[in-house]
């Protein structure tokens, strides 16, 4: 199976390491890696394992692969990019469809969410709107801080990726439409600009709300 990995940040590096670790047993050939300018560690581990580092999505468009894996990749994938692979998946470090987009940890705390999670979903042209393949949902403490929630979700995400990879490669999964879950779970899409509102404290708020916004940001 020909695979391309698109990723950044620590979670991207850790998932790439796991992909490399399982590649031989799963019959995976990693034909390329895409990252950003700060992805030095991802570039280094790719070089050590003789994996080609692609310099742009234009170079990616020239490939034809079975599976593309996105983990915190920084660029938007259009239809042409999604068509490169038979299946393109994304590891989204939040529950879906509740928290699409970015800054999910902060908004979950601000919303007083009781449940958080991490999700592997099929990518489509929407924002984190593709069918769910695998997920892990867990309860969160009422007084959790954003750094703590991020750390918990990071570990849960790596565990989900490790456990799910063999099933994805062997086509041992089913797809769940997010539209079937919205009535039960709700949904929102968060953009980068939205985080600013959480950082603005109104001193007329209750002490609980002020503290919650501080914990969230």
PDB file of C-alpha atoms in Angstrom:
ATOM      1  CA  UNK A   1       0.000   0.000   0.000  1.00  0.00           C
ATOM      2  CA  UNK A   2       1.370   3.377  -1.045  1.00  0.00           C
ATOM      3  CA  UNK A   3       0.937   6.004   1.673  1.00  0.00           C
ATOM      4  CA  UNK A   4       1.656   9.731   1.946  1.00  0.00           C
ATOM      5  CA  UNK A   5       1.839  11.429   5.340  1.00  0.00           C
ATOM      6  CA  UNK A   6       0.926  15.113   5.759  1.00  0.00           C
ATOM      7  CA  UNK A   7       1.627  16.520   9.192  1.00  0.00           C
ATOM      8  CA  UNK A   8       3.210  18.940  11.628  1.00  0.00           C
ATOM      9  CA  UNK A   9       3.653  19.612  15.361  1.00  0.00           C
ATOM     10  CA  UNK A  10       4.559  17.011  17.976  1.00  0.00           C
ATOM     11  CA  UNK A  11       1.490  14.888  17.342  1.00  0.00           C
ATOM     12  CA  UNK A  12       2.356  14.749  13.652  1.00  0.00           C
ATOM     13  CA  UNK A  13       5.883  13.623  14.457  1.00  0.00           C
ATOM     14  CA  UNK A  14       4.657  10.958  16.881  1.00  0.00           C
ATOM     15  CA  UNK A  15       2.107   9.603  14.398  1.00  0.00           C
ATOM     16  CA  UNK A  16       4.730   9.474  11.651  1.00  0.00           C
ATOM     17  CA  UNK A  17       6.986   7.473  13.974  1.00  0.00           C
ATOM     18  CA  UNK A  18       4.120   5.048  14.581  1.00  0.00           C
ATOM     19  CA  UNK A  19       3.429   4.793  10.847  1.00  0.00           C
ATOM     20  CA  UNK A  20       7.082   3.969  10.190  1.00  0.00           C
ATOM     21  CA  UNK A  21       7.088   1.451  13.052  1.00  0.00           C
ATOM     22  CA  UNK A  22       4.108  -0.443  11.623  1.00  0.00           C
ATOM     23  CA  UNK A  23       4.973  -0.042   7.950  1.00  0.00           C
ATOM     24  CA  UNK A  24       6.767  -3.353   7.483  1.00  0.00           C
ATOM     25  CA  UNK A  25       4.198  -5.494   9.297  1.00  0.00           C
ATOM     26  CA  UNK A  26       1.319  -3.819   7.439  1.00  0.00           C
ATOM     27  CA  UNK A  27       2.951  -3.820   4.005  1.00  0.00           C
ATOM     28  CA  UNK A  28       3.057  -0.037   3.812  1.00  0.00           C
ATOM     29  CA  UNK A  29       5.357   1.908   1.506  1.00  0.00           C
ATOM     30  CA  UNK A  30       5.568   5.553   2.597  1.00  0.00           C
ATOM     31  CA  UNK A  31       6.165   7.302  -0.717  1.00  0.00           C
ATOM     32  CA  UNK A  32       6.254  10.856   0.599  1.00  0.00           C
ATOM     33  CA  UNK A  33       5.882  13.244   3.520  1.00  0.00           C
ATOM     34  CA  UNK A  34       4.591  16.797   3.529  1.00  0.00           C
ATOM     35  CA  UNK A  35       5.175  19.194   6.419  1.00  0.00           C
ATOM     36  CA  UNK A  36       5.721  22.919   7.038  1.00  0.00           C
ATOM     37  CA  UNK A  37       8.797  25.097   7.535  1.00  0.00           C
ATOM     38  CA  UNK A  38       8.876  24.266  11.256  1.00  0.00           C
ATOM     39  CA  UNK A  39       8.686  20.520  10.683  1.00  0.00           C
ATOM     40  CA  UNK A  40      12.425  19.979  11.134  1.00  0.00           C
ATOM     41  CA  UNK A  41      11.990  16.822  13.215  1.00  0.00           C
ATOM     42  CA  UNK A  42       9.577  15.358  10.663  1.00  0.00           C
ATOM     43  CA  UNK A  43      12.040  16.093   7.900  1.00  0.00           C
ATOM     44  CA  UNK A  44      14.880  14.536   9.909  1.00  0.00           C
ATOM     45  CA  UNK A  45      13.080  11.280  10.666  1.00  0.00           C
ATOM     46  CA  UNK A  46      11.946  11.044   7.043  1.00  0.00           C
ATOM     47  CA  UNK A  47      15.519  11.455   5.852  1.00  0.00           C
ATOM     48  CA  UNK A  48      16.774   8.804   8.287  1.00  0.00           C
ATOM     49  CA  UNK A  49      14.190   6.366   6.937  1.00  0.00           C
ATOM     50  CA  UNK A  50      14.790   7.192   3.259  1.00  0.00           C
ATOM     51  CA  UNK A  51      11.345   8.751   2.851  1.00  0.00           C
ATOM     52  CA  UNK A  52      11.017  11.494   0.259  1.00  0.00           C
ATOM     53  CA  UNK A  53      10.046  14.908   1.656  1.00  0.00           C
ATOM     54  CA  UNK A  54       7.691  16.614  -0.773  1.00  0.00           C
ATOM     55  CA  UNK A  55       8.177  20.351  -1.034  1.00  0.00           C
ATOM     56  CA  UNK A  56       4.621  21.380  -1.921  1.00  0.00           C
ATOM     57  CA  UNK A  57       1.097  20.217  -2.629  1.00  0.00           C
ATOM     58  CA  UNK A  58       1.880  20.731  -6.319  1.00  0.00           C
ATOM     59  CA  UNK A  59       4.407  17.941  -6.046  1.00  0.00           C
ATOM     60  CA  UNK A  60       1.838  15.854  -4.202  1.00  0.00           C
ATOM     61  CA  UNK A  61      -0.603  16.259  -7.100  1.00  0.00           C
ATOM     62  CA  UNK A  62       1.766  14.297  -9.330  1.00  0.00           C
ATOM     63  CA  UNK A  63       1.379  11.173  -7.194  1.00  0.00           C
ATOM     64  CA  UNK A  64      -1.232   8.424  -7.118  1.00  0.00           C
ATOM     65  CA  UNK A  65      -1.449   6.664  -3.766  1.00  0.00           C
ATOM     66  CA  UNK A  66      -3.745   4.382  -1.806  1.00  0.00           C
ATOM     67  CA  UNK A  67      -3.880   6.278   1.475  1.00  0.00           C
ATOM     68  CA  UNK A  68      -3.101   9.821   2.599  1.00  0.00           C
ATOM     69  CA  UNK A  69      -2.904  10.564   6.315  1.00  0.00           C
ATOM     70  CA  UNK A  70      -3.231  14.133   7.627  1.00  0.00           C
ATOM     71  CA  UNK A  71      -2.251  15.001  11.199  1.00  0.00           C
ATOM     72  CA  UNK A  72      -2.273  18.728  11.990  1.00  0.00           C
ATOM     73  CA  UNK A  73      -1.369  19.594   8.399  1.00  0.00           C
ATOM     74  CA  UNK A  74      -1.427  23.350   7.901  1.00  0.00           C
ATOM     75  CA  UNK A  75      -2.788  23.722   4.343  1.00  0.00           C
ATOM     76  CA  UNK A  76      -6.341  23.259   3.063  1.00  0.00           C
ATOM     77  CA  UNK A  77      -6.780  20.230   0.825  1.00  0.00           C
ATOM     78  CA  UNK A  78      -8.958  20.887  -2.215  1.00  0.00           C
ATOM     79  CA  UNK A  79     -10.796  18.289  -4.300  1.00  0.00           C
ATOM     80  CA  UNK A  80      -7.770  17.784  -6.574  1.00  0.00           C
ATOM     81  CA  UNK A  81      -5.633  16.954  -3.532  1.00  0.00           C
ATOM     82  CA  UNK A  82      -8.249  14.609  -2.074  1.00  0.00           C
ATOM     83  CA  UNK A  83      -8.445  12.781  -5.407  1.00  0.00           C
ATOM     84  CA  UNK A  84      -4.732  11.871  -5.252  1.00  0.00           C
ATOM     85  CA  UNK A  85      -5.417   9.040  -2.791  1.00  0.00           C
ATOM     86  CA  UNK A  86      -8.076   6.362  -2.773  1.00  0.00           C
ATOM     87  CA  UNK A  87      -8.730   7.412   0.844  1.00  0.00           C
ATOM     88  CA  UNK A  88      -7.630  10.558   2.668  1.00  0.00           C
ATOM     89  CA  UNK A  89      -8.038  10.584   6.448  1.00  0.00           C
ATOM     90  CA  UNK A  90      -7.486  13.161   9.152  1.00  0.00           C
ATOM     91  CA  UNK A  91      -6.716  12.786  12.848  1.00  0.00           C
ATOM     92  CA  UNK A  92      -8.809  15.531  14.448  1.00  0.00           C
ATOM     93  CA  UNK A  93      -8.019  16.102  18.119  1.00  0.00           C
ATOM     94  CA  UNK A  94     -11.592  16.800  19.155  1.00  0.00           C
ATOM     95  CA  UNK A  95     -14.981  15.084  19.150  1.00  0.00           C
ATOM     96  CA  UNK A  96     -17.048  15.345  15.992  1.00  0.00           C
ATOM     97  CA  UNK A  97     -19.380  16.792  14.951  1.00  0.00           C
ATOM     98  CA  UNK A  98     -19.310  18.944  18.130  1.00  0.00           C
ATOM     99  CA  UNK A  99     -16.013  20.741  17.531  1.00  0.00           C
ATOM    100  CA  UNK A 100     -14.919  21.259  13.950  1.00  0.00           C
ATOM    101  CA  UNK A 101     -12.106  23.637  13.065  1.00  0.00           C
ATOM    102  CA  UNK A 102      -9.425  24.815  15.502  1.00  0.00           C
ATOM    103  CA  UNK A 103      -8.970  25.816  19.174  1.00  0.00           C
ATOM    104  CA  UNK A 104     -11.332  23.004  20.143  1.00  0.00           C
ATOM    105  CA  UNK A 105      -9.846  22.572  23.630  1.00  0.00           C
ATOM    106  CA  UNK A 106     -10.519  26.167  24.615  1.00  0.00           C
ATOM    107  CA  UNK A 107     -14.097  26.183  23.400  1.00  0.00           C
ATOM    108  CA  UNK A 108     -14.929  22.888  25.068  1.00  0.00           C
ATOM    109  CA  UNK A 109     -13.873  24.367  28.435  1.00  0.00           C
ATOM    110  CA  UNK A 110     -15.713  27.623  27.777  1.00  0.00           C
ATOM    111  CA  UNK A 111     -18.828  25.635  26.831  1.00  0.00           C
ATOM    112  CA  UNK A 112     -18.641  23.576  30.056  1.00  0.00           C
ATOM    113  CA  UNK A 113     -18.475  20.407  27.974  1.00  0.00           C
ATOM    114  CA  UNK A 114     -18.624  17.163  29.942  1.00  0.00           C
ATOM    115  CA  UNK A 115     -17.345  14.993  27.085  1.00  0.00           C
ATOM    116  CA  UNK A 116     -14.353  15.513  24.817  1.00  0.00           C
ATOM    117  CA  UNK A 117     -12.599  13.186  22.401  1.00  0.00           C
ATOM    118  CA  UNK A 118     -10.447  12.548  19.366  1.00  0.00           C
ATOM    119  CA  UNK A 119     -11.525  11.404  15.917  1.00  0.00           C
ATOM    120  CA  UNK A 120     -10.194   9.819  12.749  1.00  0.00           C
ATOM    121  CA  UNK A 121     -12.423  10.802   9.854  1.00  0.00           C
ATOM    122  CA  UNK A 122     -12.490  10.660   6.089  1.00  0.00           C
ATOM    123  CA  UNK A 123     -11.604  14.020   4.604  1.00  0.00           C
ATOM    124  CA  UNK A 124     -13.942  15.797   2.217  1.00  0.00           C
ATOM    125  CA  UNK A 125     -14.065  19.375   0.966  1.00  0.00           C
ATOM    126  CA  UNK A 126     -15.748  20.634   4.136  1.00  0.00           C
ATOM    127  CA  UNK A 127     -14.131  21.596   7.441  1.00  0.00           C
ATOM    128  CA  UNK A 128     -13.775  18.367   9.458  1.00  0.00           C
ATOM    129  CA  UNK A 129     -17.142  17.244   8.063  1.00  0.00           C
ATOM    130  CA  UNK A 130     -16.270  13.857   6.552  1.00  0.00           C
ATOM    131  CA  UNK A 131     -17.549  10.524   7.824  1.00  0.00           C
ATOM    132  CA  UNK A 132     -16.178   9.269  11.141  1.00  0.00           C
ATOM    133  CA  UNK A 133     -14.016   6.148  10.910  1.00  0.00           C
ATOM    134  CA  UNK A 134     -12.816   5.755  14.515  1.00  0.00           C
ATOM    135  CA  UNK A 135     -13.193   7.845  17.656  1.00  0.00           C
ATOM    136  CA  UNK A 136     -12.394   7.860  21.357  1.00  0.00           C
ATOM    137  CA  UNK A 137     -14.624   9.920  23.640  1.00  0.00           C
ATOM    138  CA  UNK A 138     -13.941  10.552  27.309  1.00  0.00           C
ATOM    139  CA  UNK A 139     -15.252  12.543  30.263  1.00  0.00           C
ATOM    140  CA  UNK A 140     -13.414  15.684  31.351  1.00  0.00           C
ATOM    141  CA  UNK A 141     -13.185  17.279  34.774  1.00  0.00           C
ATOM    142  CA  UNK A 142     -15.233  20.406  35.510  1.00  0.00           C
ATOM    143  CA  UNK A 143     -12.094  22.341  36.526  1.00  0.00           C
ATOM    144  CA  UNK A 144      -9.743  21.207  33.758  1.00  0.00           C
ATOM    145  CA  UNK A 145      -7.265  23.693  32.244  1.00  0.00           C
ATOM    146  CA  UNK A 146      -6.595  23.920  28.522  1.00  0.00           C
ATOM    147  CA  UNK A 147      -3.021  22.605  28.731  1.00  0.00           C
ATOM    148  CA  UNK A 148      -4.184  19.565  30.667  1.00  0.00           C
ATOM    149  CA  UNK A 149      -6.989  18.847  28.183  1.00  0.00           C
ATOM    150  CA  UNK A 150      -4.524  19.155  25.314  1.00  0.00           C
ATOM    151  CA  UNK A 151      -2.121  16.688  26.937  1.00  0.00           C
ATOM    152  CA  UNK A 152      -4.859  14.144  27.653  1.00  0.00           C
ATOM    153  CA  UNK A 153      -6.206  14.435  24.105  1.00  0.00           C
ATOM    154  CA  UNK A 154      -2.721  14.117  22.650  1.00  0.00           C
ATOM    155  CA  UNK A 155      -2.158  10.793  24.401  1.00  0.00           C
ATOM    156  CA  UNK A 156      -5.636   9.554  23.494  1.00  0.00           C
ATOM    157  CA  UNK A 157      -5.040  10.579  19.865  1.00  0.00           C
ATOM    158  CA  UNK A 158      -1.759   8.699  19.595  1.00  0.00           C
ATOM    159  CA  UNK A 159      -3.348   5.605  21.119  1.00  0.00           C
ATOM    160  CA  UNK A 160      -6.297   5.825  18.707  1.00  0.00           C
ATOM    161  CA  UNK A 161      -3.964   6.238  15.728  1.00  0.00           C
ATOM    162  CA  UNK A 162      -1.834   3.266  16.770  1.00  0.00           C
ATOM    163  CA  UNK A 163      -4.840   1.017  17.352  1.00  0.00           C
ATOM    164  CA  UNK A 164      -6.753   2.071  14.233  1.00  0.00           C
ATOM    165  CA  UNK A 165      -3.971   2.033  11.644  1.00  0.00           C
ATOM    166  CA  UNK A 166      -4.052  -1.754  10.969  1.00  0.00           C
ATOM    167  CA  UNK A 167      -7.840  -1.646  10.545  1.00  0.00           C
ATOM    168  CA  UNK A 168      -7.642   1.293   8.154  1.00  0.00           C
ATOM    169  CA  UNK A 169      -4.961  -0.407   6.067  1.00  0.00           C
ATOM    170  CA  UNK A 170      -6.987  -3.649   5.962  1.00  0.00           C
ATOM    171  CA  UNK A 171     -10.247  -1.837   5.179  1.00  0.00           C
ATOM    172  CA  UNK A 172     -11.732  -3.133   8.427  1.00  0.00           C
ATOM    173  CA  UNK A 173     -14.015  -0.248   9.363  1.00  0.00           C
ATOM    174  CA  UNK A 174     -17.367   1.358   8.712  1.00  0.00           C
ATOM    175  CA  UNK A 175     -18.213   4.996   8.067  1.00  0.00           C
ATOM    176  CA  UNK A 176     -20.567   7.038  10.232  1.00  0.00           C
ATOM    177  CA  UNK A 177     -22.091  10.159   8.715  1.00  0.00           C
ATOM    178  CA  UNK A 178     -21.744  13.173  10.961  1.00  0.00           C
ATOM    179  CA  UNK A 179     -25.166  14.371   9.854  1.00  0.00           C
ATOM    180  CA  UNK A 180     -26.641  11.356  11.674  1.00  0.00           C
ATOM    181  CA  UNK A 181     -25.059  12.537  14.940  1.00  0.00           C
ATOM    182  CA  UNK A 182     -25.755  16.269  14.938  1.00  0.00           C
ATOM    183  CA  UNK A 183     -29.186  16.018  16.567  1.00  0.00           C
ATOM    184  CA  UNK A 184     -27.695  14.089  19.497  1.00  0.00           C
ATOM    185  CA  UNK A 185     -24.291  15.766  19.807  1.00  0.00           C
ATOM    186  CA  UNK A 186     -24.670  19.231  18.295  1.00  0.00           C
ATOM    187  CA  UNK A 187     -22.067  20.908  16.107  1.00  0.00           C
ATOM    188  CA  UNK A 188     -20.035  24.079  15.675  1.00  0.00           C
ATOM    189  CA  UNK A 189     -17.177  25.154  13.429  1.00  0.00           C
ATOM    190  CA  UNK A 190     -14.481  27.263  15.074  1.00  0.00           C
ATOM    191  CA  UNK A 191     -12.182  29.586  13.131  1.00  0.00           C
ATOM    192  CA  UNK A 192      -8.856  31.034  14.278  1.00  0.00           C
ATOM    193  CA  UNK A 193     -10.323  34.496  14.690  1.00  0.00           C
ATOM    194  CA  UNK A 194     -12.921  33.183  17.146  1.00  0.00           C
ATOM    195  CA  UNK A 195     -10.378  32.535  19.914  1.00  0.00           C
ATOM    196  CA  UNK A 196      -9.981  36.264  20.507  1.00  0.00           C
ATOM    197  CA  UNK A 197     -13.499  36.509  21.948  1.00  0.00           C
ATOM    198  CA  UNK A 198     -12.619  33.961  24.636  1.00  0.00           C
ATOM    199  CA  UNK A 199      -9.691  36.097  25.769  1.00  0.00           C
ATOM    200  CA  UNK A 200     -11.851  39.151  26.451  1.00  0.00           C
ATOM    201  CA  UNK A 201     -13.004  39.149  30.076  1.00  0.00           C
ATOM    202  CA  UNK A 202     -16.018  41.195  31.192  1.00  0.00           C
ATOM    203  CA  UNK A 203     -15.681  42.043  34.878  1.00  0.00           C
ATOM    204  CA  UNK A 204     -19.458  42.005  35.278  1.00  0.00           C
ATOM    205  CA  UNK A 205     -19.446  38.243  34.633  1.00  0.00           C
ATOM    206  CA  UNK A 206     -19.753  35.778  37.474  1.00  0.00           C
ATOM    207  CA  UNK A 207     -16.560  34.595  39.136  1.00  0.00           C
ATOM    208  CA  UNK A 208     -17.170  31.112  37.711  1.00  0.00           C
ATOM    209  CA  UNK A 209     -17.409  32.365  34.128  1.00  0.00           C
ATOM    210  CA  UNK A 210     -14.297  34.526  34.456  1.00  0.00           C
ATOM    211  CA  UNK A 211     -12.328  31.609  35.868  1.00  0.00           C
ATOM    212  CA  UNK A 212     -13.643  29.318  33.130  1.00  0.00           C
ATOM    213  CA  UNK A 213     -12.440  31.678  30.388  1.00  0.00           C
ATOM    214  CA  UNK A 214      -9.033  31.927  32.069  1.00  0.00           C
ATOM    215  CA  UNK A 215      -8.792  28.120  32.235  1.00  0.00           C
ATOM    216  CA  UNK A 216      -9.845  27.940  28.597  1.00  0.00           C
ATOM    217  CA  UNK A 217      -7.153  30.287  27.321  1.00  0.00           C
TER     218      UNK A 217
END
